[in-house]
Amino acid sequence: MGEVVIIIDETKSSKLRISRCRICHEEEAESFFEVPCACSGTVKFAHRDCIQRWCNEKGNTTCEICLQCA
């Protein structure tokens, strides 16, 4: 069998952006979050499970901040 060579080009490495879920406040890479409404800034991101649980508890899908329906 042939040899496998992995080349890592560090000059093109992307920076990992960390954000906080507006519901549970857990910090993770932005790729783990949803953008459920028109909010921006520090309240832009939330986990899908957190959004679902929050909407179920309050009984609707309207954002209290920007008033957009999800």
Short mmCIF file of C-alpha atoms in Angstrom, two decimals, residues 22-70:
data_model
loop_
_atom_site.label_atom_id
_atom_site.label_comp_id
_atom_site.label_asym_id
_atom_site.label_seq_id
_atom_site.Cartn_x
_atom_site.Cartn_y
_atom_site.Cartn_z
CA ARG A 22 -28.25 34.14 24.05
CA ILE A 23 -30.39 31.62 25.95
CA CYS A 24 -28.04 29.29 27.85
CA HIS A 25 -24.95 31.58 27.64
CA GLU A 26 -22.66 28.68 26.66
CA GLU A 27 -19.70 29.73 24.50
CA GLU A 28 -18.90 27.75 21.34
CA ALA A 29 -17.74 28.20 17.77
CA GLU A 30 -20.29 30.15 15.71
CA SER A 31 -20.82 27.09 13.51
CA PHE A 32 -22.73 25.44 16.39
CA PHE A 33 -25.37 28.20 16.50
CA GLU A 34 -28.49 29.22 14.61
CA VAL A 35 -29.49 32.79 13.74
CA PRO A 36 -33.23 32.49 14.48
CA CYS A 37 -34.34 36.07 13.83
CA ALA A 38 -33.24 39.56 12.82
CA CYS A 39 -31.36 40.27 16.06
CA SER A 40 -27.69 41.19 15.77
CA GLY A 41 -24.68 41.68 17.99
CA THR A 42 -24.41 39.69 21.21
CA VAL A 43 -27.98 38.33 20.96
CA LYS A 44 -27.68 37.07 17.38
CA PHE A 45 -26.81 33.42 18.09
CA ALA A 46 -28.56 30.58 19.91
CA HIS A 47 -28.45 26.80 19.92
CA ARG A 48 -31.28 25.13 17.98
CA ASP A 49 -32.29 23.10 21.07
CA CYS A 50 -32.31 26.24 23.23
CA ILE A 51 -34.51 28.07 20.71
CA GLN A 52 -36.96 25.16 20.54
CA ARG A 53 -37.18 24.83 24.33
CA TRP A 54 -37.64 28.61 24.77
CA CYS A 55 -40.41 28.79 22.15
CA ASN A 56 -42.17 25.79 23.67
CA GLU A 57 -42.06 27.34 27.15
CA LYS A 58 -43.40 30.74 26.08
CA GLY A 59 -45.95 29.30 23.64
CA ASN A 60 -45.00 31.17 20.45
CA THR A 61 -42.13 31.74 18.03
CA THR A 62 -41.94 35.54 18.11
CA CYS A 63 -38.66 37.08 19.24
CA GLU A 64 -39.23 39.44 22.17
CA ILE A 65 -36.37 41.68 21.03
CA CYS A 66 -36.84 42.21 17.27
CA LEU A 67 -40.47 40.94 17.11
CA GLN A 68 -39.73 38.76 14.07
CA CYS A 69 -41.54 35.41 13.84
CA ALA A 70 -39.29 32.40 13.46
#
